[in-house]
Tab-separated table of C-alpha atoms in Angstrom:
chain	number	residue	atom	x	y	z
R	1	MET	CA	-56.633	-50.708	-183.150
R	2	LYS	CA	-57.124	-51.856	-179.611
R	3	LYS	CA	-58.775	-48.557	-178.772
R	4	LEU	CA	-61.240	-48.896	-181.567
R	5	THR	CA	-62.216	-52.483	-180.559
R	6	TYR	CA	-62.639	-51.360	-177.029
R	7	LEU	CA	-65.011	-48.546	-178.068
R	8	PHE	CA	-67.079	-51.006	-180.144
R	9	LEU	CA	-67.483	-53.299	-177.178
R	10	LEU	CA	-68.734	-50.325	-175.202
R	11	PHE	CA	-71.302	-49.610	-177.870
R	12	VAL	CA	-72.580	-53.181	-177.784
R	13	ALA	CA	-72.774	-53.100	-173.954
R	14	ALA	CA	-74.715	-49.866	-173.943
R	15	PHE	CA	-77.083	-51.145	-176.651
R	16	SER	CA	-77.725	-54.393	-174.767
R	17	ASN	CA	-78.707	-52.373	-171.661
R	18	SER	CA	-81.200	-50.402	-173.708
R	19	CYS	CA	-83.124	-53.600	-174.320
R	20	GLU	CA	-84.551	-53.392	-170.812
R	21	ASP	CA	-86.956	-50.589	-171.844
R	22	ASP	CA	-90.203	-52.123	-172.953
R	23	GLU	CA	-92.274	-49.940	-175.114
R	24	GLY	CA	-94.762	-52.617	-176.050
R	25	MET	CA	-95.403	-54.060	-179.447
R	26	ALA	CA	-96.133	-50.814	-181.310
R	27	THR	CA	-94.990	-50.489	-184.971
R	28	LEU	CA	-91.260	-49.676	-185.055
R	29	ASP	CA	-89.696	-46.766	-187.014
R	30	PHE	CA	-86.559	-47.914	-188.782
R	31	SER	CA	-86.091	-44.802	-190.953
R	32	ALA	CA	-83.310	-43.281	-188.897
R	33	LEU	CA	-81.551	-46.630	-188.600
R	34	ASP	CA	-81.831	-47.113	-192.388
R	35	ALA	CA	-80.301	-43.707	-192.941
R	36	VAL	CA	-77.307	-44.124	-190.739
R	37	VAL	CA	-76.736	-47.634	-192.096
R	38	ALA	CA	-76.736	-46.286	-195.645
R	39	GLU	CA	-74.414	-43.376	-194.546
R	40	ALA	CA	-71.969	-45.768	-192.839
R	41	THR	CA	-72.049	-48.152	-195.718
R	42	ALA	CA	-71.212	-45.443	-198.198
R	43	GLU	CA	-68.417	-44.205	-195.950
R	44	ALA	CA	-66.707	-47.522	-195.227
R	45	ASP	CA	-63.982	-48.041	-197.768
R	46	ILE	CA	-60.941	-50.238	-197.135
R	47	ASP	CA	-59.040	-48.362	-199.882
R	48	LYS	CA	-58.904	-45.336	-197.588
R	49	GLU	CA	-56.678	-47.299	-195.170
R	50	GLY	CA	-52.988	-46.820	-195.137
R	51	GLU	CA	-49.863	-45.527	-193.268
R	52	ASN	CA	-49.567	-42.088	-194.813
R	53	GLY	CA	-50.910	-38.991	-193.200
R	54	GLY	CA	-54.608	-38.603	-193.616
R	55	ASP	CA	-55.243	-42.256	-194.275
R	56	ILE	CA	-57.672	-44.259	-192.229
R	57	ILE	CA	-55.925	-46.501	-189.717
R	58	VAL	CA	-55.510	-50.000	-191.007
R	59	GLY	CA	-58.293	-52.279	-189.673
R	60	SER	CA	-60.707	-49.509	-188.945
R	61	THR	CA	-62.963	-50.315	-191.922
R	62	GLN	CA	-63.653	-53.899	-190.803
R	63	ILE	CA	-64.700	-52.596	-187.314
R	64	LEU	CA	-67.140	-50.296	-188.973
R	65	LEU	CA	-68.550	-52.975	-191.259
R	66	ASP	CA	-68.946	-55.275	-188.296
R	67	ALA	CA	-71.003	-52.524	-186.521
R	68	ILE	CA	-73.128	-52.025	-189.590
R	69	GLU	CA	-73.916	-55.761	-189.907
R	70	ARG	CA	-74.717	-56.062	-186.176
R	71	PHE	CA	-77.028	-53.039	-185.929
R	72	SER	CA	-78.741	-53.649	-189.307
R	73	ALA	CA	-79.826	-57.016	-187.914
R	74	TYR	CA	-82.038	-55.271	-185.456
R	75	LYS	CA	-84.570	-54.497	-188.157
R	76	GLU	CA	-85.427	-58.172	-187.732
R	77	THR	CA	-84.871	-58.692	-183.996
R	78	ALA	CA	-85.739	-55.405	-182.199
R	79	VAL	CA	-88.728	-55.692	-179.855
R	80	ASN	CA	-89.201	-51.963	-179.068
R	81	GLN	CA	-88.391	-48.502	-180.318
R	82	GLY	CA	-85.786	-47.918	-177.546
R	83	THR	CA	-83.699	-50.767	-178.986
R	84	VAL	CA	-83.909	-49.178	-182.482
R	85	ASN	CA	-82.947	-45.748	-181.176
R	86	SER	CA	-79.966	-47.090	-179.247
R	87	ALA	CA	-78.785	-48.850	-182.428
R	88	VAL	CA	-78.995	-45.592	-184.249
R	89	ASN	CA	-77.001	-43.787	-181.592
R	90	LEU	CA	-74.368	-46.432	-181.415
R	91	LEU	CA	-73.870	-46.866	-185.080
R	92	THR	CA	-73.616	-43.095	-185.419
R	93	ILE	CA	-70.863	-43.127	-182.843
R	94	ALA	CA	-69.148	-46.002	-184.657
R	95	LEU	CA	-69.269	-43.985	-187.865
R	96	ASP	CA	-67.767	-40.806	-186.196
R	97	THR	CA	-65.032	-42.981	-184.641
R	98	TYR	CA	-64.250	-44.339	-188.116
R	99	ARG	CA	-64.075	-40.829	-189.617
R	100	ASN	CA	-61.683	-39.728	-186.787
R	101	SER	CA	-59.384	-42.793	-187.007
R	102	VAL	CA	-56.978	-40.878	-189.237
R	103	VAL	CA	-53.218	-41.515	-189.351
R	104	VAL	CA	-51.416	-38.482	-187.992
R	105	ILE	CA	-47.725	-38.272	-189.084
R	106	ASP	CA	-45.368	-36.889	-186.501
R	107	ASN	CA	-42.282	-35.345	-188.010
R	108	VAL	CA	-41.520	-32.938	-185.262
R	109	SER	CA	-38.531	-34.874	-183.962
R	110	LEU	CA	-37.144	-35.242	-187.406
R	111	VAL	CA	-37.482	-31.472	-188.044
R	112	GLN	CA	-35.671	-30.808	-184.757
R	113	SER	CA	-32.831	-33.253	-185.736
R	114	ILE	CA	-32.505	-31.503	-189.071
R	115	ASN	CA	-32.291	-28.064	-187.527
R	116	ALA	CA	-29.782	-29.254	-184.972
R	117	ALA	CA	-27.669	-30.871	-187.616
R	118	GLN	CA	-27.652	-27.830	-189.866
R	119	THR	CA	-26.666	-25.655	-186.852
R	120	LEU	CA	-23.756	-28.043	-186.183
R	121	LEU	CA	-22.596	-27.952	-189.770
R	122	ASP	CA	-22.932	-24.181	-190.087
R	123	SER	CA	-20.927	-23.619	-186.852
R	124	ALA	CA	-18.168	-26.177	-187.600
R	125	GLY	CA	-14.656	-25.053	-188.152
R	126	PRO	CA	-12.930	-25.180	-191.566
R	127	GLU	CA	-11.809	-28.385	-193.183
R	128	GLY	CA	-8.208	-29.159	-192.595
R	129	THR	CA	-5.760	-30.917	-190.342
R	130	GLU	CA	-5.427	-28.487	-187.388
R	131	ILE	CA	-7.106	-29.291	-184.058
R	132	GLY	CA	-10.710	-28.130	-184.244
R	133	ASP	CA	-10.870	-28.624	-188.045
R	134	VAL	CA	-13.027	-31.170	-189.687
R	135	ILE	CA	-11.821	-33.835	-192.070
R	136	VAL	CA	-11.592	-32.591	-195.721
R	137	GLY	CA	-14.750	-33.516	-197.583
R	138	SER	CA	-16.809	-34.295	-194.449
R	139	LYS	CA	-18.972	-31.144	-194.782
R	140	ALA	CA	-20.324	-32.064	-198.127
R	141	ILE	CA	-21.187	-35.521	-196.968
R	142	PHE	CA	-22.954	-34.263	-193.870
R	143	GLN	CA	-24.902	-31.665	-195.909
R	144	ALA	CA	-26.085	-34.402	-198.309
R	145	ALA	CA	-27.380	-36.428	-195.278
R	146	ILE	CA	-29.216	-33.335	-193.968
R	147	ASN	CA	-30.811	-32.660	-197.384
R	148	ALA	CA	-31.908	-36.248	-197.700
R	149	ALA	CA	-33.745	-35.978	-194.306
R	150	GLN	CA	-35.301	-32.729	-195.341
R	151	VAL	CA	-36.820	-34.269	-198.474
R	152	VAL	CA	-38.593	-36.876	-196.239
R	153	ALA	CA	-39.775	-34.274	-193.692
R	154	ASP	CA	-41.252	-32.104	-196.539
R	155	ASN	CA	-43.078	-34.897	-198.336
R	156	PRO	CA	-46.728	-35.003	-197.178
R	157	ASN	CA	-46.940	-38.579	-198.304
R	158	SER	CA	-44.047	-39.813	-196.103
R	159	SER	CA	-45.033	-42.601	-193.784
R	160	GLN	CA	-44.112	-42.635	-190.132
R	161	ALA	CA	-41.692	-45.467	-190.711
R	162	GLU	CA	-39.998	-43.433	-193.476
R	163	ILE	CA	-39.706	-40.439	-191.081
R	164	ASP	CA	-38.252	-42.474	-188.281
R	165	GLY	CA	-35.786	-44.085	-190.643
R	166	ALA	CA	-34.748	-40.714	-191.961
R	167	GLU	CA	-34.092	-39.491	-188.413
R	168	THR	CA	-32.032	-42.529	-187.557
R	169	ASP	CA	-29.862	-42.081	-190.718
R	170	LEU	CA	-29.374	-38.400	-189.907
R	171	ASN	CA	-28.390	-39.096	-186.296
R	172	GLU	CA	-25.771	-41.581	-187.536
R	173	ALA	CA	-24.463	-39.044	-190.026
R	174	THR	CA	-24.245	-36.443	-187.173
R	175	ALA	CA	-22.223	-38.834	-185.057
R	176	ILE	CA	-19.823	-39.474	-187.868
R	177	PHE	CA	-19.419	-35.820	-188.558
R	178	GLU	CA	-18.754	-35.039	-184.862
R	179	ALA	CA	-16.103	-37.781	-184.831
R	180	SER	CA	-14.416	-36.158	-187.903
R	181	ILE	CA	-13.420	-33.096	-185.871
R	182	VAL	CA	-9.670	-33.161	-185.417
R	183	ALA	CA	-8.971	-33.509	-181.657
R	184	ASP	CA	-5.952	-33.493	-179.482
R	185	THR	CA	-4.845	-37.092	-180.316
R	186	ASP	CA	-3.631	-39.355	-177.406
R	187	PHE	CA	-0.507	-41.265	-178.601
R	188	SER	CA	0.475	-42.651	-175.186
R	189	ALA	CA	-0.976	-46.154	-175.540
R	190	LEU	CA	0.462	-46.587	-179.025
R	191	ASN	CA	3.826	-45.361	-177.934
R	192	ASP	CA	3.848	-47.769	-174.982
R	193	ALA	CA	2.855	-50.642	-177.240
R	194	ILE	CA	5.570	-49.783	-179.738
R	195	ALA	CA	8.257	-49.686	-176.996
R	196	SER	CA	7.054	-53.074	-175.599
R	197	ALA	CA	6.944	-54.692	-178.942
R	198	GLN	CA	10.410	-53.429	-179.811
R	199	GLU	CA	11.873	-54.736	-176.637
R	200	LEU	CA	10.230	-58.082	-177.448
R	201	VAL	CA	11.765	-58.207	-180.864
R	202	ASP	CA	15.218	-57.085	-179.695
R	203	ASN	CA	15.334	-59.793	-177.014
R	204	ALA	CA	13.820	-62.610	-179.034
R	205	VAL	CA	15.838	-65.491	-180.586
R	206	GLU	CA	14.685	-67.346	-183.589
R	207	GLY	CA	15.089	-71.054	-183.711
R	208	THR	CA	13.553	-74.429	-182.807
R	209	GLU	CA	14.613	-74.557	-179.241
R	210	ASN	CA	12.296	-74.055	-176.215
R	211	GLY	CA	11.516	-70.412	-175.726
R	212	GLN	CA	12.702	-69.412	-179.214
R	213	TYR	CA	10.491	-67.841	-181.979
R	214	ALA	CA	9.633	-69.072	-185.351
R	215	VAL	CA	12.262	-68.358	-187.992
R	216	GLY	CA	11.485	-65.154	-189.937
R	217	SER	CA	8.880	-63.960	-187.363
R	218	LYS	CA	11.101	-61.154	-186.042
R	219	ALA	CA	11.123	-59.410	-189.388
R	220	VAL	CA	7.366	-59.643	-189.667
R	221	LEU	CA	6.825	-58.052	-186.184
R	222	GLN	CA	9.437	-55.418	-186.870
R	223	ALA	CA	7.590	-54.424	-190.015
R	224	ALA	CA	4.414	-54.030	-187.973
R	225	ILE	CA	6.256	-51.924	-185.398
R	226	ASP	CA	7.633	-49.655	-188.210
R	227	VAL	CA	4.104	-49.127	-189.581
R	228	ALA	CA	2.772	-48.238	-186.133
R	229	ARG	CA	5.723	-45.877	-185.504
R	230	VAL	CA	4.791	-43.944	-188.692
R	231	VAL	CA	1.377	-43.225	-187.253
R	232	ALA	CA	2.825	-42.371	-183.869
R	233	ASN	CA	5.188	-39.810	-185.411
R	234	ASN	CA	2.433	-38.136	-187.410
R	235	ALA	CA	1.332	-35.162	-185.368
R	236	ALA	CA	-1.738	-34.762	-187.565
R	237	ALA	CA	-2.929	-38.304	-187.085
R	238	GLN	CA	-6.457	-38.553	-185.743
R	239	GLN	CA	-7.506	-40.679	-182.774
R	240	LEU	CA	-9.248	-43.225	-185.078
R	241	GLN	CA	-6.018	-43.726	-186.980
R	242	VAL	CA	-4.044	-44.122	-183.731
R	243	ASP	CA	-6.451	-46.509	-182.265
R	244	GLN	CA	-6.408	-48.653	-185.422
R	245	ALA	CA	-2.623	-48.608	-185.433
R	246	LEU	CA	-2.653	-49.863	-181.845
R	247	ALA	CA	-5.078	-52.682	-182.563
R	248	ASP	CA	-2.997	-53.820	-185.638
R	249	LEU	CA	0.262	-53.808	-183.600
R	250	ASN	CA	-1.365	-55.769	-180.744
R	251	ALA	CA	-2.570	-58.326	-183.246
R	252	ALA	CA	0.880	-58.621	-184.713
R	253	VAL	CA	2.407	-59.156	-181.230
R	254	ALA	CA	-0.163	-61.875	-180.577
R	255	VAL	CA	0.820	-63.688	-183.771
R	256	PHE	CA	4.477	-63.430	-182.843
R	257	GLU	CA	3.919	-64.836	-179.374
R	258	ALA	CA	1.917	-67.734	-180.832
R	259	GLY	CA	4.981	-68.730	-182.786
R	260	LYS	CA	7.038	-69.160	-179.667
R	261	VAL	CA	8.382	-72.663	-179.090
R	262	VAL	CA	6.756	-73.815	-175.918
R	263	PRO	CA	8.528	-76.467	-173.873
R	264	PRO	CA	6.616	-79.689	-173.166
R	265	SER	CA	4.803	-79.033	-169.995
R	266	PHE	CA	2.204	-79.877	-167.352
R	267	LEU	CA	0.408	-77.856	-164.672
R	268	THR	CA	1.470	-77.406	-161.152
R	269	PHE	CA	-1.201	-76.725	-158.493
R	270	GLU	CA	-0.180	-74.925	-155.368
R	271	GLY	CA	-3.040	-75.618	-153.108
R	272	ASP	CA	-5.119	-72.561	-153.998
R	273	ASP	CA	-5.776	-72.918	-157.718
R	274	TYR	CA	-7.808	-74.982	-160.061
R	275	ILE	CA	-9.364	-75.482	-163.522
R	276	LYS	CA	-13.169	-75.157	-164.216
R	277	VAL	CA	-14.805	-76.601	-167.291
R	278	ASN	CA	-17.862	-74.452	-167.670
R	279	GLY	CA	-21.031	-76.332	-168.584
R	280	PHE	CA	-19.468	-79.835	-168.406
R	281	LYS	CA	-21.322	-82.049	-165.902
R	282	ALA	CA	-19.256	-85.235	-166.734
R	283	VAL	CA	-21.421	-88.308	-165.786
R	284	THR	CA	-24.473	-87.733	-163.583
R	285	GLY	CA	-26.675	-90.074	-161.690
R	286	GLY	CA	-25.473	-93.619	-161.305
R	287	GLY	CA	-24.074	-93.972	-164.825
R	288	PRO	CA	-21.052	-96.052	-165.391
R	289	ARG	CA	-17.821	-94.096	-165.826
R	290	THR	CA	-14.014	-94.133	-165.850
R	291	CYS	CA	-11.812	-91.341	-164.552
R	292	GLU	CA	-8.075	-91.179	-165.275
R	293	ALA	CA	-5.218	-88.856	-164.548
R	294	TRP	CA	-1.482	-88.670	-164.042
R	295	VAL	CA	-0.553	-87.155	-160.730
R	296	LYS	CA	2.599	-86.098	-158.956
R	297	THR	CA	2.815	-84.805	-155.360
R	298	GLU	CA	4.892	-84.853	-152.124
R	299	SER	CA	2.067	-83.368	-150.093
R	300	SER	CA	0.907	-84.722	-146.825
R	301	GLU	CA	-1.943	-82.210	-146.617
R	302	ASN	CA	-5.500	-83.533	-146.070
R	303	ASN	CA	-8.241	-83.603	-148.652
R	304	ILE	CA	-6.227	-82.792	-151.756
R	305	ILE	CA	-8.471	-83.133	-154.816
R	306	ILE	CA	-7.574	-84.477	-158.315
R	307	MET	CA	-10.958	-83.958	-160.039
R	308	SER	CA	-14.480	-83.376	-158.886
R	309	TRP	CA	-18.106	-82.624	-159.819
R	310	GLY	CA	-21.585	-82.998	-158.148
R	311	GLU	CA	-22.710	-81.534	-154.839
R	312	ASN	CA	-22.120	-82.293	-151.152
R	313	SER	CA	-25.322	-84.114	-150.519
R	314	SER	CA	-25.826	-87.856	-149.753
R	315	ALA	CA	-24.325	-89.999	-152.580
R	316	GLN	CA	-24.390	-86.901	-154.898
R	317	LYS	CA	-20.730	-85.861	-154.697
R	318	TRP	CA	-17.969	-87.186	-156.825
R	319	ASP	CA	-14.558	-86.356	-155.461
R	320	ILE	CA	-11.339	-88.156	-156.531
R	321	ARG	CA	-8.458	-87.424	-154.163
R	322	LEU	CA	-5.784	-88.809	-151.875
R	323	HIS	CA	-6.816	-90.431	-148.624
R	324	ASN	CA	-5.896	-88.513	-145.488
R	325	GLY	CA	-4.480	-91.585	-143.695
R	326	ASN	CA	-2.299	-93.527	-146.137
R	327	ARG	CA	-2.155	-90.920	-148.957
R	328	ALA	CA	-3.451	-93.558	-151.342
R	329	LEU	CA	-6.114	-93.066	-153.978
R	330	ARG	CA	-9.700	-92.392	-152.690
R	331	VAL	CA	-13.040	-91.763	-154.299
R	332	GLU	CA	-15.951	-90.497	-152.184
R	333	TYR	CA	-19.543	-89.474	-152.561
R	334	ASN	CA	-20.781	-88.128	-149.180
R	335	GLY	CA	-21.777	-91.192	-147.264
R	336	GLY	CA	-18.779	-93.440	-148.104
R	337	GLY	CA	-15.425	-93.770	-149.723
R	338	VAL	CA	-13.238	-96.432	-151.336
R	339	VAL	CA	-9.504	-96.266	-150.436
R	340	GLY	CA	-6.545	-97.843	-152.119
R	341	THR	CA	-3.221	-99.133	-150.611
R	342	THR	CA	-0.444	-97.511	-152.642
R	343	PRO	CA	0.843	-94.196	-151.179
R	344	LEU	CA	0.983	-91.596	-153.993
R	345	ASN	CA	2.834	-88.740	-152.375
R	346	ASP	CA	6.370	-89.963	-153.118
R	347	GLY	CA	7.122	-87.182	-155.569
R	348	GLU	CA	6.933	-89.487	-158.594
R	349	TRP	CA	4.426	-89.559	-161.452
R	350	HIS	CA	1.641	-92.085	-161.066
R	351	HIS	CA	-1.361	-92.955	-163.164
R	352	ILE	CA	-4.709	-93.390	-161.405
R	353	ALA	CA	-8.103	-94.665	-162.617
R	354	ILE	CA	-11.401	-95.062	-160.957
R	355	VAL	CA	-14.144	-97.269	-162.636
R	356	VAL	CA	-17.875	-97.364	-161.868
R	357	PRO	CA	-18.553	-100.820	-163.408
R	358	ALA	CA	-22.380	-100.555	-164.075
R	359	ASP	CA	-25.330	-98.292	-163.717
R	360	GLY	CA	-26.951	-97.937	-160.312
R	361	VAL	CA	-24.206	-99.704	-158.219
R	362	PRO	CA	-23.212	-98.601	-154.723
R	363	LEU	CA	-19.860	-96.831	-154.141
R	364	THR	CA	-18.460	-100.092	-152.648
R	365	SER	CA	-18.480	-101.626	-156.149
R	366	VAL	CA	-16.040	-98.973	-157.485
R	367	LEU	CA	-12.685	-100.283	-158.832
R	368	LEU	CA	-9.287	-98.569	-158.392
R	369	TYR	CA	-6.228	-98.739	-160.576
R	370	VAL	CA	-2.720	-97.345	-159.967
R	371	ASP	CA	-0.081	-97.286	-162.818
R	372	GLY	CA	-2.277	-99.404	-165.014
R	373	GLN	CA	-2.750	-102.179	-162.510
R	374	PRO	CA	-5.784	-103.106	-160.263
R	375	GLU	CA	-5.389	-101.568	-156.797
R	376	ALA	CA	-6.283	-103.384	-153.659
R	377	THR	CA	-8.446	-101.495	-151.281
R	378	THR	CA	-7.925	-100.883	-147.586
R	379	SER	CA	-11.489	-99.855	-146.853
R	380	ALA	CA	-14.767	-99.351	-148.787
R	381	SER	CA	-17.993	-97.955	-147.600
R	382	GLY	CA	-21.145	-96.541	-149.175
R	383	SER	CA	-24.012	-98.951	-149.714
R	384	ASN	CA	-26.320	-96.472	-151.327
R	385	PRO	CA	-26.374	-96.290	-155.141
R	386	ILE	CA	-24.142	-93.663	-156.768
R	387	ASN	CA	-26.304	-90.624	-157.687
R	388	THR	CA	-23.896	-87.865	-158.822
R	389	SER	CA	-25.574	-84.453	-159.048
R	390	SER	CA	-25.430	-82.079	-162.048
R	391	LEU	CA	-25.498	-79.001	-159.829
R	392	ASN	CA	-21.806	-78.077	-160.278
R	393	ASP	CA	-19.451	-78.119	-163.268
R	394	PHE	CA	-16.481	-80.399	-163.595
R	395	GLU	CA	-13.312	-79.093	-161.862
R	396	ILE	CA	-9.673	-80.140	-161.879
R	397	GLY	CA	-7.581	-79.571	-158.861
R	398	ARG	CA	-10.460	-78.531	-156.573
R	399	SER	CA	-13.557	-80.051	-155.084
R	400	ALA	CA	-16.633	-78.631	-156.880
R	401	ALA	CA	-18.747	-79.540	-153.915
R	402	GLN	CA	-16.386	-78.365	-151.147
R	403	PRO	CA	-14.305	-75.645	-152.810
R	404	ASP	CA	-11.899	-75.172	-149.931
R	405	ARG	CA	-10.258	-78.363	-150.994
R	406	TYR	CA	-7.431	-78.094	-153.620
R	407	TRP	CA	-4.730	-80.266	-155.136
R	408	ILE	CA	-1.046	-79.756	-154.390
R	409	GLY	CA	1.366	-80.937	-157.059
R	410	GLY	CA	1.434	-81.773	-160.805
R	411	LEU	CA	-1.344	-82.977	-163.031
R	412	THR	CA	-1.578	-84.023	-166.603
R	413	ASP	CA	-3.659	-86.125	-169.051
R	414	ILE	CA	-7.094	-85.887	-167.351
R	415	ARG	CA	-9.634	-88.360	-168.922
R	416	VAL	CA	-13.353	-88.810	-168.387
R	417	TRP	CA	-15.288	-91.642	-169.975
R	418	ASP	CA	-19.031	-92.390	-169.790
R	419	ARG	CA	-18.434	-96.164	-169.823
R	420	ALA	CA	-16.595	-98.600	-167.665
R	421	ARG	CA	-13.250	-99.394	-169.097
R	422	SER	CA	-11.797	-102.944	-168.570
R	423	ALA	CA	-8.539	-103.598	-166.761
R	424	SER	CA	-6.893	-104.572	-170.110
R	425	GLU	CA	-7.929	-101.354	-171.740
R	426	ILE	CA	-6.507	-99.310	-168.938
R	427	ALA	CA	-3.282	-101.190	-168.987
R	428	ALA	CA	-2.991	-100.896	-172.715
R	429	ASP	CA	-2.920	-97.118	-173.009
R	430	TYR	CA	-2.498	-95.493	-169.567
R	431	ASP	CA	1.060	-94.286	-170.510
R	432	SER	CA	0.163	-93.138	-174.009
R	433	ARG	CA	-1.565	-90.004	-175.238
R	434	LEU	CA	-4.971	-90.711	-176.818
R	435	ASN	CA	-6.314	-89.542	-180.169
R	436	GLY	CA	-9.397	-88.021	-178.570
R	437	ASP	CA	-11.999	-89.828	-180.700
R	438	GLU	CA	-11.996	-93.086	-178.690
R	439	ALA	CA	-15.539	-94.448	-177.985
R	440	GLY	CA	-16.899	-93.195	-174.684
R	441	LEU	CA	-14.263	-90.500	-174.128
R	442	ILE	CA	-16.322	-87.481	-173.197
R	443	GLY	CA	-13.595	-85.240	-171.797
R	444	TYR	CA	-9.787	-85.206	-172.383
R	445	TRP	CA	-7.539	-82.481	-171.052
R	446	LYS	CA	-3.813	-83.122	-171.738
R	447	LEU	CA	-2.728	-79.991	-169.855
R	448	ASP	CA	0.227	-79.623	-172.197
R	449	GLU	CA	-0.439	-76.221	-173.812
R	450	GLY	CA	2.447	-74.681	-171.893
R	451	THR	CA	0.967	-71.102	-171.966
R	452	GLY	CA	-2.210	-69.233	-171.764
R	453	THR	CA	-5.263	-69.422	-169.447
R	454	THR	CA	-7.217	-72.065	-171.314
R	455	VAL	CA	-6.741	-75.825	-171.592
R	456	ASN	CA	-8.218	-77.614	-174.605
R	457	ASP	CA	-10.513	-80.608	-174.503
R	458	ALA	CA	-9.030	-83.012	-176.951
R	459	SER	CA	-12.188	-85.159	-176.996
R	460	VAL	CA	-14.843	-84.805	-179.680
R	461	ASN	CA	-16.919	-82.740	-177.242
R	462	GLY	CA	-14.433	-79.831	-177.185
R	463	ASN	CA	-15.182	-78.435	-173.648
R	464	PRO	CA	-12.296	-76.128	-172.797
R	465	GLY	CA	-11.225	-75.488	-169.198
R	466	THR	CA	-10.401	-72.117	-167.680
R	467	LEU	CA	-7.356	-71.794	-165.433
R	468	GLY	CA	-8.500	-70.097	-162.240
R	469	GLY	CA	-12.100	-70.728	-163.062
R	470	ASP	CA	-14.457	-68.055	-161.585
R	471	ILE	CA	-11.708	-66.651	-159.389
R	472	GLY	CA	-9.247	-65.676	-162.068
R	473	GLU	CA	-5.602	-64.885	-162.132
R	474	MET	CA	-5.001	-65.540	-158.379
R	475	ALA	CA	-6.245	-69.105	-158.760
R	476	ARG	CA	-4.443	-70.260	-161.887
R	477	PRO	CA	-2.104	-73.202	-161.791
R	478	VAL	CA	1.375	-72.764	-163.147
R	479	TRP	CA	2.775	-74.030	-166.397
R	480	THR	CA	5.789	-76.170	-165.653
R	481	GLU	CA	8.380	-77.683	-167.980
R	482	ILE	CA	8.493	-81.480	-167.951
R	483	ASP	CA	11.087	-83.138	-165.828
R	484	PRO	CA	12.746	-86.603	-165.537
R	485	GLY	CA	10.111	-89.173	-164.907
R	486	PHE	CA	7.355	-87.430	-166.935
R	487	PRO	CA	5.150	-90.196	-168.269
R	488	PHE	CA	4.989	-89.196	-171.931
R	489	ASP	CA	7.619	-88.755	-174.536
R	490	GLU	CA	7.041	-85.082	-175.454
C-alpha cells in the first residue's frame, strides 16, 4: 500500500511539472484522456480486492479511483495540450500499476517444511519402547499433521495467513514427533531427589514441638517418594516422564517442609547482611512519619544501621542507627543528626521510635523514643527541612545511601508509618504485635517467619523484603530462635 501511494505522488509531481509548458490557448484534444478515464473506470472494481492469490491488493482500487478523479478534472482546468498529455500518461501508469498490484501467495516455505517432515517420518525408526524407537501411535498423528498442511499448500485459494498458520502448526507437530523418539533417559537427578527425600522422611519426627513436622505428613511424602521410585526403576521410562516425576517429588518435599514447626524467631545481622524491600520508598520529601523497631546489640562498631532509605545528599538521606559516641539512638539526613541519651548496646532488647511531627520541619524537630518513653537528646543539628529522596528502596540492617554501613545484632518488628504517632500511641502498643491494618501503617515486617529468604509485609500494602537484597545468599541475615528477654509472647 505504501508503495502504491508513493508512486501516485510521483505521478502528481511529474504532472505538475508538465504545466510549465505553454502551448498557448489552442483548442485542446481530450479524446485520449477520455479513453483512458473510461478504461480505468471500467477496470476499477473493489470486489477484485482480497487476500487470496490473484486478488488485487486491498486498498489499490481507491488509489486508482482517486487518480481518475484527479486527472478527469483537467478537462476543466487544463491550460495547454501538454498538461492533457501528461494526465493521459500518468493515468495510464496508474492503471498499469493497479493491474499489477496482485496478491502473490508464497507457499515455498510451507512446501519445504512438508517435505522435510515427510522425510523425517519416513526415516524414523519403528514404534516401540527401545532406544531410537518412537512412541506407539505417534507416526499416525504426525502423518495427519503433514496431510493437513499439504491440503493448505495445494489449495489455490489459500491466503498467506492460512499458509503461514499451517506451517506453524506443522513445525509444532514436528517438534513433538522428534521429542517422542525414545532416548537414553537420564535418571540421575530423580535418583538423587529420591535419596534426599527418603533421608528427610527417615529423620523427620512428627509432632507439635519446634523442628517437628505435621502429624501424618511423613506418610504423604513417603507415598510421593514411592511413586517417583516406580518411574526411576522403569528402564523404558522416557525423559519427559522422568522430568515430571522429579517435579512432582520436589513439590511434595516443599509441602512437607512447609509443615515443619518453626520456632518463634527473629533475625540476627552479622555486619555484612541486610534486607531490601524492592520498590518501597517509605515516606519521601518532608512528610510526617514514624519509624519503629525492636533492636538488640552488644556492638561498639561505628555507623551500625537499623533502617534506611533516601540518598546521601543534603537533607535527602534517612538513616536510623546508633550514635558512634554514646551508642544511643540517632537519626541523620546528611547535614545533621539527632542523638538520644540511652546506650542501646547492652545486649538487651529495646524498642526505638523516631517521629517527624509535621510536614516540612527541620531535622532538629524530630522526636526520639526508647522503650515506649520519650528520649532526651544529647545533641541535635540540621536546620534545613527534611527532604528524603526516593532514589533508593527501603532497607533493613543497611544504609541504602551508604551501603558499607550494616547492623550488628538482632532485629524484629520493623514498622513504618506515614503519620506522626503520639507519645501515648507509642507507649500503648510498642510491646504488642499489630494487626497490620492500623491507620497510617504503610510497612510492617515482623521478621518472625523463622525460615526462607523472604519476609512478609503484614501491612495492607504487602511489600515483601528479600534477605540479602541484590547481593543474595552471602548477605542474608540468620534466623535465630527467640531467647529470654524477647519482647513478644510468641
